[in-house]
Amino acid sequence: MISRRNIRVKVMQTLYTQASSEGTPVPASYQKVLQSHFELTRSLLLYLTYFLGQIARFSEKNAHQRASKHLPTAEDLKVNIKIAGNKILWKIWEDESYKKAVSAIKPGQFLDEELVKKAYQKLCESPEYRQYISEESRENKQEKEILEFMLENLMLNDDDFINHIEELFSNWSDDGEMIVLLLDGFLKKTSHINFTQMLGDDKAEFARILLQTVVEKSEHLESLIVPKLKNWDPERIAQLDMILLKMGVAEFLYFETIPPKVTINEYIDLAKDYSTAQSGQFVNGILDNIHKELVQEGKMVKVDFRK
């Protein structure tokens, strides 16, 4: 589910957090911090899914409230609750991994009922919803399209909802796009999402070993980087840039399946997005020089550092 780019971001953030902490972190703490980053990503996916479902279920709550009036009108007694029976939502609600994740994380504790009510009211006013409830059938295409409309227009294009998400999830800027694509892809294809595991075995191993490699080989990686800094004082280089350089060189040396060109491009992008304005060019130059030297000296032999 999570891309390698997002994995690199979380490894980078873990290394930066530990480097900025007081004292010397114990090795086991690195993996614990990394896991907490992945858990936050899982919580974000779960909450977006949960909120979408709560908009649909608000139709039942609204129908009950209106029918319970002292003198309900005919309109109050015929509120359409078709959306609450959406087949795709029920597929999610009945999924065991979703049930387990909801039980463990309890997304309801973060729910803003007023935002749900506001989203439902906007839904009822939309022509897309009126068209949806005008048909009694439950065609898959209709079920998908109304949920896609809700996600895009009632949640992602609503400033109040985005502010709500940003307050709850510090990782929204890092993971939001990926999570939205994942959820949108599920709605389109109704494929399975495992809400209890955000990483497959291969990617979990990549994350764990990349972090472990940089931590355990830190001095060796730095010994390859510092000579290339020329007029730069290593102590004055942005801490994040040094972390990205170490991660890049670690991939050069120890990750057999990742082409060096891919590594360089990935860390240029990360430097541009997360460090200073000049960092992309700086990281590009240093990694390119180190790569060329390793090739010239015949040291570009990728071997898992544990071997």
mmCIF file of C-alpha atoms in Angstrom:
data_model
loop_
_atom_site.group_PDB
_atom_site.id
_atom_site.type_symbol
_atom_site.label_atom_id
_atom_site.label_comp_id
_atom_site.label_asym_id
_atom_site.label_seq_id
_atom_site.Cartn_x
_atom_site.Cartn_y
_atom_site.Cartn_z
ATOM 1 C CA MET A 1 0.000 0.000 0.000
ATOM 2 C CA ILE A 2 2.660 2.501 1.019
ATOM 3 C CA SER A 3 5.079 3.558 -1.704
ATOM 4 C CA ARG A 4 8.846 3.365 -1.305
ATOM 5 C CA ARG A 5 8.939 7.151 -1.405
ATOM 6 C CA ASN A 6 6.706 7.319 1.663
ATOM 7 C CA ILE A 7 8.866 4.703 3.345
ATOM 8 C CA ARG A 8 11.968 6.803 2.712
ATOM 9 C CA VAL A 9 10.184 9.844 4.153
ATOM 10 C CA LYS A 10 9.363 7.959 7.340
ATOM 11 C CA VAL A 11 12.894 6.598 7.699
ATOM 12 C CA MET A 12 14.208 10.141 7.158
ATOM 13 C CA GLN A 13 11.822 11.531 9.785
ATOM 14 C CA THR A 14 12.792 8.795 12.236
ATOM 15 C CA LEU A 15 16.499 9.523 11.826
ATOM 16 C CA TYR A 16 15.900 13.263 12.176
ATOM 17 C CA THR A 17 13.752 12.839 15.296
ATOM 18 C CA GLN A 18 16.347 10.637 16.953
ATOM 19 C CA ALA A 19 19.236 12.903 15.940
ATOM 20 C CA SER A 20 17.406 15.897 17.426
ATOM 21 C CA SER A 21 16.610 14.180 20.711
ATOM 22 C CA GLU A 22 18.631 14.641 23.857
ATOM 23 C CA GLY A 23 21.092 11.919 24.727
ATOM 24 C CA THR A 24 22.016 8.918 22.610
ATOM 25 C CA PRO A 25 19.025 6.889 21.401
ATOM 26 C CA VAL A 26 19.243 3.129 21.892
ATOM 27 C CA PRO A 27 19.077 1.116 18.626
ATOM 28 C CA ALA A 28 15.692 -0.430 19.451
ATOM 29 C CA SER A 29 14.109 3.006 19.798
ATOM 30 C CA TYR A 30 14.669 3.767 16.116
ATOM 31 C CA GLN A 31 12.432 0.929 14.958
ATOM 32 C CA LYS A 32 9.826 1.886 17.551
ATOM 33 C CA VAL A 33 9.677 5.465 16.246
ATOM 34 C CA LEU A 34 9.498 4.218 12.656
ATOM 35 C CA GLN A 35 6.590 1.943 13.531
ATOM 36 C CA SER A 36 4.754 4.858 15.136
ATOM 37 C CA HIS A 37 4.979 6.724 11.811
ATOM 38 C CA PHE A 38 3.391 3.795 9.981
ATOM 39 C CA GLU A 39 0.677 3.536 12.623
ATOM 40 C CA LEU A 40 -0.200 7.184 12.061
ATOM 41 C CA THR A 41 -0.556 6.486 8.338
ATOM 42 C CA ARG A 42 -2.875 3.585 9.082
ATOM 43 C CA SER A 43 -4.930 5.757 11.406
ATOM 44 C CA LEU A 44 -5.304 8.396 8.705
ATOM 45 C CA LEU A 45 -6.614 5.858 6.194
ATOM 46 C CA LEU A 46 -9.000 4.441 8.773
ATOM 47 C CA TYR A 47 -10.322 7.845 9.798
ATOM 48 C CA LEU A 48 -11.025 9.009 6.237
ATOM 49 C CA THR A 49 -12.879 5.765 5.588
ATOM 50 C CA TYR A 50 -14.736 6.031 8.888
ATOM 51 C CA PHE A 51 -15.773 9.644 8.269
ATOM 52 C CA LEU A 52 -17.101 8.770 4.813
ATOM 53 C CA GLY A 53 -19.229 6.057 6.393
ATOM 54 C CA GLN A 54 -20.506 8.405 9.087
ATOM 55 C CA ILE A 55 -21.852 10.804 6.474
ATOM 56 C CA ALA A 56 -23.860 7.953 4.985
ATOM 57 C CA ARG A 57 -25.088 6.739 8.371
ATOM 58 C CA PHE A 58 -26.184 10.233 9.331
ATOM 59 C CA SER A 59 -29.133 9.707 6.984
ATOM 60 C CA GLU A 60 -30.544 7.204 9.491
ATOM 61 C CA LYS A 61 -29.943 9.543 12.394
ATOM 62 C CA ASN A 62 -31.595 12.393 10.516
ATOM 63 C CA ALA A 63 -34.587 10.224 9.601
ATOM 64 C CA HIS A 64 -35.035 9.160 13.232
ATOM 65 C CA GLN A 65 -34.800 12.728 14.535
ATOM 66 C CA ARG A 66 -37.318 14.043 12.042
ATOM 67 C CA ALA A 67 -39.748 11.176 12.605
ATOM 68 C CA SER A 68 -39.530 11.759 16.384
ATOM 69 C CA LYS A 69 -40.801 15.318 16.168
ATOM 70 C CA HIS A 70 -43.962 16.120 18.105
ATOM 71 C CA LEU A 71 -45.791 16.812 14.862
ATOM 72 C CA PRO A 72 -43.736 15.334 12.025
ATOM 73 C CA THR A 73 -44.704 16.327 8.501
ATOM 74 C CA ALA A 74 -45.189 13.899 5.648
ATOM 75 C CA GLU A 75 -41.739 14.927 4.432
ATOM 76 C CA ASP A 76 -40.264 14.199 7.856
ATOM 77 C CA LEU A 77 -41.639 10.662 7.691
ATOM 78 C CA LYS A 78 -40.196 9.803 4.303
ATOM 79 C CA VAL A 79 -36.497 10.721 4.590
ATOM 80 C CA ASN A 80 -34.595 8.568 2.120
ATOM 81 C CA ILE A 81 -31.869 6.493 3.797
ATOM 82 C CA LYS A 82 -30.658 4.607 0.729
ATOM 83 C CA ILE A 83 -27.088 5.876 1.182
ATOM 84 C CA ALA A 84 -26.838 4.099 4.554
ATOM 85 C CA GLY A 85 -27.212 0.799 2.741
ATOM 86 C CA ASN A 86 -24.520 1.503 0.164
ATOM 87 C CA LYS A 87 -23.095 -1.878 -0.871
ATOM 88 C CA ILE A 88 -19.493 -0.721 -0.973
ATOM 89 C CA LEU A 89 -19.686 0.804 2.484
ATOM 90 C CA TRP A 90 -21.196 -2.401 3.842
ATOM 91 C CA LYS A 91 -18.356 -4.351 2.287
ATOM 92 C CA ILE A 92 -15.968 -2.160 4.293
ATOM 93 C CA TRP A 93 -17.991 -2.316 7.512
ATOM 94 C CA GLU A 94 -18.142 -6.104 7.373
ATOM 95 C CA ASP A 95 -14.434 -6.505 6.649
ATOM 96 C CA GLU A 96 -12.645 -8.133 9.590
ATOM 97 C CA SER A 97 -9.531 -5.978 9.246
ATOM 98 C CA TYR A 98 -11.689 -2.837 9.353
ATOM 99 C CA LYS A 99 -13.528 -4.058 12.451
ATOM 100 C CA LYS A 100 -10.241 -4.834 14.207
ATOM 101 C CA ALA A 101 -8.750 -1.459 13.277
ATOM 102 C CA VAL A 102 -11.830 0.423 14.493
ATOM 103 C CA SER A 103 -11.763 -1.529 17.754
ATOM 104 C CA ALA A 104 -8.067 -0.782 18.282
ATOM 105 C CA ILE A 105 -7.873 2.843 17.138
ATOM 106 C CA LYS A 106 -11.432 3.964 17.976
ATOM 107 C CA PRO A 107 -11.757 6.680 15.296
ATOM 108 C CA GLY A 108 -15.125 7.727 16.746
ATOM 109 C CA GLN A 109 -13.321 9.537 19.556
ATOM 110 C CA PHE A 110 -11.983 12.053 17.019
ATOM 111 C CA LEU A 111 -15.210 12.504 15.087
ATOM 112 C CA ASP A 112 -16.595 16.017 14.655
ATOM 113 C CA GLU A 113 -20.364 15.484 14.560
ATOM 114 C CA GLU A 114 -21.012 18.986 13.280
ATOM 115 C CA LEU A 115 -18.754 18.389 10.288
ATOM 116 C CA VAL A 116 -20.579 15.141 9.563
ATOM 117 C CA LYS A 117 -23.936 16.916 9.765
ATOM 118 C CA LYS A 118 -22.697 19.722 7.516
ATOM 119 C CA ALA A 119 -21.400 17.231 4.941
ATOM 120 C CA TYR A 120 -24.690 15.315 4.979
ATOM 121 C CA GLN A 121 -26.702 18.500 4.475
ATOM 122 C CA LYS A 122 -24.534 19.449 1.499
ATOM 123 C CA LEU A 123 -25.016 15.932 0.156
ATOM 124 C CA CYS A 124 -28.806 16.224 0.351
ATOM 125 C CA GLU A 125 -28.697 19.521 -1.544
ATOM 126 C CA SER A 126 -26.634 18.139 -4.420
ATOM 127 C CA PRO A 127 -28.166 17.029 -7.732
ATOM 128 C CA GLU A 128 -25.881 13.977 -7.645
ATOM 129 C CA TYR A 129 -27.546 12.746 -4.459
ATOM 130 C CA ARG A 130 -31.066 13.482 -5.655
ATOM 131 C CA GLN A 131 -30.335 11.432 -8.760
ATOM 132 C CA TYR A 132 -28.911 8.639 -6.623
ATOM 133 C CA ILE A 133 -31.938 8.308 -4.330
ATOM 134 C CA SER A 134 -34.392 8.645 -7.196
ATOM 135 C CA GLU A 135 -33.454 5.133 -8.352
ATOM 136 C CA GLU A 136 -34.359 2.137 -6.228
ATOM 137 C CA SER A 137 -31.786 -0.189 -7.775
ATOM 138 C CA ARG A 138 -28.282 -0.585 -6.392
ATOM 139 C CA GLU A 139 -26.045 -0.765 -9.427
ATOM 140 C CA ASN A 140 -22.334 -0.968 -8.606
ATOM 141 C CA LYS A 141 -21.593 2.023 -10.812
ATOM 142 C CA GLN A 142 -24.053 4.226 -8.917
ATOM 143 C CA GLU A 143 -22.838 3.013 -5.542
ATOM 144 C CA LYS A 144 -19.244 3.866 -6.463
ATOM 145 C CA GLU A 145 -19.992 7.229 -8.028
ATOM 146 C CA ILE A 146 -21.916 8.613 -5.073
ATOM 147 C CA LEU A 147 -19.092 7.677 -2.669
ATOM 148 C CA GLU A 148 -16.502 9.208 -4.982
ATOM 149 C CA PHE A 149 -18.615 12.375 -5.059
ATOM 150 C CA MET A 150 -18.817 12.430 -1.257
ATOM 151 C CA LEU A 151 -15.082 11.915 -0.801
ATOM 152 C CA GLU A 152 -14.075 14.543 -3.332
ATOM 153 C CA ASN A 153 -16.705 17.242 -2.780
ATOM 154 C CA LEU A 154 -17.848 16.880 0.818
ATOM 155 C CA MET A 155 -14.488 16.056 2.372
ATOM 156 C CA LEU A 156 -11.416 16.898 0.310
ATOM 157 C CA ASN A 157 -12.794 20.136 -1.134
ATOM 158 C CA ASP A 158 -14.097 21.395 2.193
ATOM 159 C CA ASP A 159 -11.698 23.708 4.048
ATOM 160 C CA ASP A 160 -13.230 22.950 7.434
ATOM 161 C CA PHE A 161 -12.739 19.230 6.932
ATOM 162 C CA ILE A 162 -9.121 19.664 5.790
ATOM 163 C CA ASN A 163 -8.406 21.866 8.824
ATOM 164 C CA HIS A 164 -9.953 19.157 10.995
ATOM 165 C CA ILE A 165 -7.725 16.491 9.435
ATOM 166 C CA GLU A 166 -4.593 18.626 9.732
ATOM 167 C CA GLU A 167 -5.261 19.137 13.435
ATOM 168 C CA LEU A 168 -5.657 15.415 14.005
ATOM 169 C CA PHE A 169 -2.904 14.096 11.727
ATOM 170 C CA SER A 170 0.519 15.692 11.529
ATOM 171 C CA ASN A 171 1.287 13.375 8.594
ATOM 172 C CA TRP A 172 -1.453 14.744 6.319
ATOM 173 C CA SER A 173 0.999 16.695 4.150
ATOM 174 C CA ASP A 174 3.225 13.615 3.802
ATOM 175 C CA ASP A 175 0.628 10.883 3.392
ATOM 176 C CA GLY A 176 -2.586 12.617 2.345
ATOM 177 C CA GLU A 177 -2.197 12.257 -1.403
ATOM 178 C CA MET A 178 -1.178 8.605 -1.175
ATOM 179 C CA ILE A 179 -4.004 7.727 1.231
ATOM 180 C CA VAL A 180 -6.625 9.496 -0.885
ATOM 181 C CA LEU A 181 -5.433 7.643 -3.992
ATOM 182 C CA LEU A 182 -5.590 4.380 -2.075
ATOM 183 C CA LEU A 183 -9.120 5.001 -0.834
ATOM 184 C CA ASP A 184 -10.286 6.324 -4.199
ATOM 185 C CA GLY A 185 -8.823 3.259 -5.907
ATOM 186 C CA PHE A 186 -10.723 1.028 -3.514
ATOM 187 C CA LEU A 187 -14.000 2.805 -4.248
ATOM 188 C CA LYS A 188 -13.429 2.463 -7.985
ATOM 189 C CA LYS A 189 -12.334 -1.168 -7.983
ATOM 190 C CA THR A 190 -13.726 -2.381 -4.646
ATOM 191 C CA SER A 191 -10.469 -4.256 -4.123
ATOM 192 C CA HIS A 192 -9.436 -5.315 -0.636
ATOM 193 C CA ILE A 193 -7.773 -2.955 1.833
ATOM 194 C CA ASN A 194 -6.093 -4.483 4.843
ATOM 195 C CA PHE A 195 -6.713 -1.947 7.593
ATOM 196 C CA THR A 196 -4.509 -3.820 10.052
ATOM 197 C CA GLN A 197 -1.369 -3.844 7.905
ATOM 198 C CA MET A 198 -0.197 -0.907 5.797
ATOM 199 C CA LEU A 199 2.979 -2.629 4.602
ATOM 200 C CA GLY A 200 3.518 -5.863 2.761
ATOM 201 C CA ASP A 201 6.384 -8.050 3.947
ATOM 202 C CA ASP A 202 8.820 -6.801 1.268
ATOM 203 C CA LYS A 203 8.234 -3.129 2.001
ATOM 204 C CA ALA A 204 8.291 -3.658 5.754
ATOM 205 C CA GLU A 205 11.678 -5.330 5.342
ATOM 206 C CA PHE A 206 12.909 -2.478 3.126
ATOM 207 C CA ALA A 207 11.910 0.089 5.749
ATOM 208 C CA ARG A 208 13.448 -1.841 8.622
ATOM 209 C CA ILE A 209 16.746 -2.586 6.855
ATOM 210 C CA LEU A 210 17.166 0.921 5.411
ATOM 211 C CA LEU A 211 16.842 2.403 8.883
ATOM 212 C CA GLN A 212 19.078 -0.222 10.470
ATOM 213 C CA THR A 213 21.724 0.211 7.779
ATOM 214 C CA VAL A 214 21.977 3.979 8.198
ATOM 215 C CA VAL A 215 22.131 3.674 11.984
ATOM 216 C CA GLU A 216 24.724 0.894 12.117
ATOM 217 C CA LYS A 217 26.853 2.105 9.195
ATOM 218 C CA SER A 218 26.596 5.805 10.010
ATOM 219 C CA GLU A 219 30.334 6.400 10.497
ATOM 220 C CA HIS A 220 31.278 4.540 7.320
ATOM 221 C CA LEU A 221 28.661 6.387 5.280
ATOM 222 C CA GLU A 222 29.875 9.712 6.660
ATOM 223 C CA SER A 223 33.472 8.819 5.770
ATOM 224 C CA LEU A 224 32.422 8.590 2.114
ATOM 225 C CA ILE A 225 30.428 11.819 2.229
ATOM 226 C CA VAL A 226 32.721 14.242 4.087
ATOM 227 C CA PRO A 227 35.604 14.185 1.528
ATOM 228 C CA LYS A 228 33.155 15.294 -1.165
ATOM 229 C CA LEU A 229 32.034 18.367 0.720
ATOM 230 C CA LYS A 230 35.111 20.406 -0.360
ATOM 231 C CA ASN A 231 34.476 23.943 0.911
ATOM 232 C CA TRP A 232 31.498 22.893 3.016
ATOM 233 C CA ASP A 233 31.906 22.594 6.765
ATOM 234 C CA PRO A 234 30.246 19.270 7.720
ATOM 235 C CA GLU A 235 29.043 20.842 10.962
ATOM 236 C CA ARG A 236 27.177 23.563 9.079
ATOM 237 C CA ILE A 237 25.408 21.336 6.586
ATOM 238 C CA ALA A 238 21.684 21.040 7.224
ATOM 239 C CA GLN A 239 21.150 18.011 9.432
ATOM 240 C CA LEU A 240 18.406 16.765 7.121
ATOM 241 C CA ASP A 241 20.718 16.957 4.103
ATOM 242 C CA MET A 242 23.301 14.787 5.848
ATOM 243 C CA ILE A 243 20.616 12.252 6.714
ATOM 244 C CA LEU A 244 19.432 12.120 3.095
ATOM 245 C CA LEU A 245 23.014 11.711 1.867
ATOM 246 C CA LYS A 246 23.616 8.822 4.266
ATOM 247 C CA MET A 247 20.407 7.136 3.147
ATOM 248 C CA GLY A 248 21.374 7.578 -0.506
ATOM 249 C CA VAL A 249 24.873 6.174 -0.058
ATOM 250 C CA ALA A 250 23.453 3.291 1.976
ATOM 251 C CA GLU A 251 21.239 2.396 -0.986
ATOM 252 C CA PHE A 252 24.240 2.622 -3.332
ATOM 253 C CA LEU A 253 26.213 0.131 -1.279
ATOM 254 C CA TYR A 254 23.754 -2.245 0.317
ATOM 255 C CA PHE A 255 20.496 -2.448 -1.636
ATOM 256 C CA GLU A 256 21.002 -4.809 -4.525
ATOM 257 C CA THR A 257 17.703 -4.271 -6.354
ATOM 258 C CA ILE A 258 17.657 -0.452 -6.438
ATOM 259 C CA PRO A 259 19.414 1.188 -9.432
ATOM 260 C CA PRO A 260 21.691 4.102 -8.416
ATOM 261 C CA LYS A 261 19.876 6.466 -10.798
ATOM 262 C CA VAL A 262 16.604 5.745 -9.003
ATOM 263 C CA THR A 263 18.268 6.387 -5.641
ATOM 264 C CA ILE A 264 19.721 9.729 -6.750
ATOM 265 C CA ASN A 265 16.427 10.942 -8.197
ATOM 266 C CA GLU A 266 14.491 9.913 -5.102
ATOM 267 C CA TYR A 267 16.762 11.795 -2.718
ATOM 268 C CA ILE A 268 16.904 14.892 -4.913
ATOM 269 C CA ASP A 269 13.111 15.044 -4.715
ATOM 270 C CA LEU A 270 13.081 14.506 -0.956
ATOM 271 C CA ALA A 271 15.700 17.221 -0.455
ATOM 272 C CA LYS A 272 13.638 19.666 -2.535
ATOM 273 C CA ASP A 273 10.447 18.853 -0.632
ATOM 274 C CA TYR A 274 11.757 18.666 2.922
ATOM 275 C CA SER A 275 14.987 20.638 3.220
ATOM 276 C CA THR A 276 16.299 24.020 2.019
ATOM 277 C CA ALA A 277 15.874 25.673 -1.374
ATOM 278 C CA GLN A 278 19.414 24.688 -2.395
ATOM 279 C CA SER A 279 19.288 21.165 -0.993
ATOM 280 C CA GLY A 280 18.100 19.429 -4.164
ATOM 281 C CA GLN A 281 21.096 20.620 -6.155
ATOM 282 C CA PHE A 282 23.459 19.992 -3.240
ATOM 283 C CA VAL A 283 22.301 16.409 -2.661
ATOM 284 C CA ASN A 284 22.380 15.742 -6.409
ATOM 285 C CA GLY A 285 26.002 16.884 -6.711
ATOM 286 C CA ILE A 286 27.283 14.960 -3.692
ATOM 287 C CA LEU A 287 25.504 11.696 -4.473
ATOM 288 C CA ASP A 288 26.516 11.856 -8.131
ATOM 289 C CA ASN A 289 30.183 12.369 -7.200
ATOM 290 C CA ILE A 290 30.149 9.531 -4.679
ATOM 291 C CA HIS A 291 28.469 7.204 -7.170
ATOM 292 C CA LYS A 292 31.048 7.984 -9.884
ATOM 293 C CA GLU A 293 33.933 7.400 -7.495
ATOM 294 C CA LEU A 294 32.518 4.096 -6.273
ATOM 295 C CA VAL A 295 32.151 2.925 -9.866
ATOM 296 C CA GLN A 296 35.672 4.058 -10.837
ATOM 297 C CA GLU A 297 37.216 2.303 -7.834
ATOM 298 C CA GLY A 298 35.214 -0.871 -8.385
ATOM 299 C CA LYS A 299 33.448 -0.490 -5.056
ATOM 300 C CA MET A 300 29.932 -0.292 -6.482
ATOM 301 C CA VAL A 301 29.211 -3.871 -5.449
ATOM 302 C CA LYS A 302 25.816 -3.900 -3.804
ATOM 303 C CA VAL A 303 25.757 -6.308 -0.866
ATOM 304 C CA ASP A 304 23.374 -6.434 2.068
ATOM 305 C CA PHE A 305 25.348 -4.821 4.924
ATOM 306 C CA ARG A 306 24.612 -7.798 7.180
ATOM 307 C CA LYS A 307 26.716 -9.982 4.867
#
